[in-house]
PDB file of C-alpha atoms in Angstrom:
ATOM      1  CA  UNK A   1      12.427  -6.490   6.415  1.00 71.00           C
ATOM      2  CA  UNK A   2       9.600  -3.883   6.265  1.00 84.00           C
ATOM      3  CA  UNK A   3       7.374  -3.375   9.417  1.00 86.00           C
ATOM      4  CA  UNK A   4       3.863  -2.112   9.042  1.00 83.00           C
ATOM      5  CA  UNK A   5       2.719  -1.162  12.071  1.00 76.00           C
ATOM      6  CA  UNK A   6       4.635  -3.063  14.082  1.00 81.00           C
ATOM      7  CA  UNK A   7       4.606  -5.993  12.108  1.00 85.00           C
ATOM      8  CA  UNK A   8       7.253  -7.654   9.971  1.00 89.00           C
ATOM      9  CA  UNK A   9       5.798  -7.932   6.062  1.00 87.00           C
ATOM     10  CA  UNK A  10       6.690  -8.769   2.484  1.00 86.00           C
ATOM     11  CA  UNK A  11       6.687  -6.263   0.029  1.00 87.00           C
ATOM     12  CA  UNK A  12       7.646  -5.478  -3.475  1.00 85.00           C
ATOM     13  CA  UNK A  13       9.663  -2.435  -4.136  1.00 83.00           C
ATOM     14  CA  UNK A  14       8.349  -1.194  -7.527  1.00 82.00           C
ATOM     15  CA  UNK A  15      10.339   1.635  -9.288  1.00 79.00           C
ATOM     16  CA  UNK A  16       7.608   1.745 -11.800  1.00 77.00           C
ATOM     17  CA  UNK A  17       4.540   2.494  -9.013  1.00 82.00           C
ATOM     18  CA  UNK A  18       3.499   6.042  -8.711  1.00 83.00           C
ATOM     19  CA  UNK A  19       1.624   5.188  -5.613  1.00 89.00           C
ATOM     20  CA  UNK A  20       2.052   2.686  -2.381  1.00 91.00           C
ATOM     21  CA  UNK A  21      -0.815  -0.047  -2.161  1.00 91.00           C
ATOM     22  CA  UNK A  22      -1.461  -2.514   0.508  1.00 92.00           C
ATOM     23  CA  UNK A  23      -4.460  -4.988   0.737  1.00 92.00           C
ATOM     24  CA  UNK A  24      -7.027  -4.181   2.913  1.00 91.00           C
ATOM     25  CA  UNK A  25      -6.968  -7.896   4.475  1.00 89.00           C
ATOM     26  CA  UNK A  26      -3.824  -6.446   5.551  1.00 87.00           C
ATOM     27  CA  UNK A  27      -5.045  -2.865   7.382  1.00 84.00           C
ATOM     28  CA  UNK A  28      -8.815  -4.601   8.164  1.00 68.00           C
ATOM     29  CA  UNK A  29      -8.989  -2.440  11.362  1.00 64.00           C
ATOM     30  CA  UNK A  30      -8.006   0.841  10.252  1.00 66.00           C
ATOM     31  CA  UNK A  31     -10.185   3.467   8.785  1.00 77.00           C
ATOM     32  CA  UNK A  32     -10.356   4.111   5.389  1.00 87.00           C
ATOM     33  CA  UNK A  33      -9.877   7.751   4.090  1.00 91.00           C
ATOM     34  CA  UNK A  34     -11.575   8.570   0.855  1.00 92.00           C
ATOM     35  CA  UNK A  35      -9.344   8.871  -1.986  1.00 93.00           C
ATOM     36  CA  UNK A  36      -9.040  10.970  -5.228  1.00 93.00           C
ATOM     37  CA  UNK A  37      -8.086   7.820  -7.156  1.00 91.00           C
ATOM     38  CA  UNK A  38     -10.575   5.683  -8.171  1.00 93.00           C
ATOM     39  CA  UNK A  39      -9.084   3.055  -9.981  1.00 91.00           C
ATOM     40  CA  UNK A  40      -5.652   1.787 -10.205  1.00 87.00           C
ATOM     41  CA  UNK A  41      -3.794  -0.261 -13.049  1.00 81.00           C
ATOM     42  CA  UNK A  42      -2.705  -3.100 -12.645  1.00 74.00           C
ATOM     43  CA  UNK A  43       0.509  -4.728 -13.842  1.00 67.00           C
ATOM     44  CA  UNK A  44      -0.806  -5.941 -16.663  1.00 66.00           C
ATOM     45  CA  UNK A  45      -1.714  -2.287 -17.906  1.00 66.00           C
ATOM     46  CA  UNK A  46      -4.901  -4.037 -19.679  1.00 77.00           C
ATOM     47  CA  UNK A  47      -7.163  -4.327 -16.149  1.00 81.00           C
ATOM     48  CA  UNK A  48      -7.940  -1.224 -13.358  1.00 85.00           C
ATOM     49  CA  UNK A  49      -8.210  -2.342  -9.969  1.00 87.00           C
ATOM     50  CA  UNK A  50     -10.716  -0.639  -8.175  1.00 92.00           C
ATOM     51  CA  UNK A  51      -9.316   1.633  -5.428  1.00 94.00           C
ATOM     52  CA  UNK A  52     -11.399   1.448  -1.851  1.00 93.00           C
ATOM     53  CA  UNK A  53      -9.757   4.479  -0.403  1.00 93.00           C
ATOM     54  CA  UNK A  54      -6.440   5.408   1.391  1.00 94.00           C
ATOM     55  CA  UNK A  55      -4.865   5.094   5.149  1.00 93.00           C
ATOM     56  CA  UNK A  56      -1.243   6.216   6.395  1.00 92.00           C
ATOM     57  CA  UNK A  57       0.479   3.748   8.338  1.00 90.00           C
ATOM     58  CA  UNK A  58       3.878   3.948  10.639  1.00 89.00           C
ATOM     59  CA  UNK A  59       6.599   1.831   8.714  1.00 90.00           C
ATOM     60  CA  UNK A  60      10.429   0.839   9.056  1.00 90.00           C
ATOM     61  CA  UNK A  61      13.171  -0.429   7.027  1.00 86.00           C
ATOM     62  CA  UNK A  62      15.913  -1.330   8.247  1.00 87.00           C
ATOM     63  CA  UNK A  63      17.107   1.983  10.619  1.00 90.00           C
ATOM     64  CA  UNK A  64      14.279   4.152   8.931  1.00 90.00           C
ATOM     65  CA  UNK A  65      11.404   5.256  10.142  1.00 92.00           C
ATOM     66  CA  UNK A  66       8.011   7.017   9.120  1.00 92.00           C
ATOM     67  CA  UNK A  67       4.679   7.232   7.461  1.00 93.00           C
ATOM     68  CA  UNK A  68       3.412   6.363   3.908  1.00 91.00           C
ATOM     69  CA  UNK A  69       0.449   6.638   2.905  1.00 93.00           C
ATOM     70  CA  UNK A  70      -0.848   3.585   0.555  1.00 93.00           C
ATOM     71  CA  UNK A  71      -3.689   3.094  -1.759  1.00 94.00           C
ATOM     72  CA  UNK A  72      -6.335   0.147  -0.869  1.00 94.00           C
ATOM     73  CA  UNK A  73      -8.171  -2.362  -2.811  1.00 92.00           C
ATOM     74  CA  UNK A  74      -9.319  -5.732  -2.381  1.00 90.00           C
ATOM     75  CA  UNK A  75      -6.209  -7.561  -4.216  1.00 86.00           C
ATOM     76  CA  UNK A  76      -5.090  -9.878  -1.418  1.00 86.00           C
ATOM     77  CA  UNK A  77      -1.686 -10.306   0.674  1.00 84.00           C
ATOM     78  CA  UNK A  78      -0.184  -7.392  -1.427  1.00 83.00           C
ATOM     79  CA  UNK A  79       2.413  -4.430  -0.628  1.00 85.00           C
ATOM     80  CA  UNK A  80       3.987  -2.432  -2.792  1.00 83.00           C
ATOM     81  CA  UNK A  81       5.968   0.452  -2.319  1.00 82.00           C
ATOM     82  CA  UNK A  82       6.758   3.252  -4.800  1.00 79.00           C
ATOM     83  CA  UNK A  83      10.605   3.485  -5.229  1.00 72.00           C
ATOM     84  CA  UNK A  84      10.999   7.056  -5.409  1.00 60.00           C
TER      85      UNK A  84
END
C-alpha cells in the first residue's frame, strides 16, 4: 500500500500523469503552496480541473521512502501518482 503521511491510502498509478494530485479533503490541514499550474486536465481531456495550489508530503511504498510533491484541487477521495 501507499502511506501518506503516515496513513495507509488508495491510489492510482498513472503512467500518463505529468504531475501527482491528491484531494484536498485528503491534506485539509496542511498548507497550501501557490502553484504555477492553474488548471489541470482531466481524464477526459475535454474538462480542466481547477488547481488550488501544491503541498509536499512524506510517502512510502512498500520499502521506499520520501517526498512528492502533488497538485491540489477539489476532486474528492483522489491520488494519483505520476509513473515516472
Amino acid at each position: 500500500g501507499l502511506f501518506l503521511d503516515g496513513k495507509l491510502r488508495v491510489a492510482l498509478l498513472d503512467s500518463c500523469a505529468s504531475a501527482n494530485i491528491i484531494s484536498r479533503d485528503i491534506v485539509p490541514a496542511k498548507e497550501l503552496q501557490p502553484s504555477a499550474h492553474q488548471t489541470i486536465r482531466s481524464l477526459s481531456k475535454d474538462l480542466s480541473v481547477p488547481v488550488l495550489g501544491e503541498t509536499t508530503l512524506a510517502v512510502q511504498f512498500g520499502r521506499q521512502q520520501g517526498q512528492l510533491k502533488f497538485l491540489v484541487t477539489d476532486v474528492p477521495s483522489i491520488v494519483i501518482l505520476c509513473a515516472e
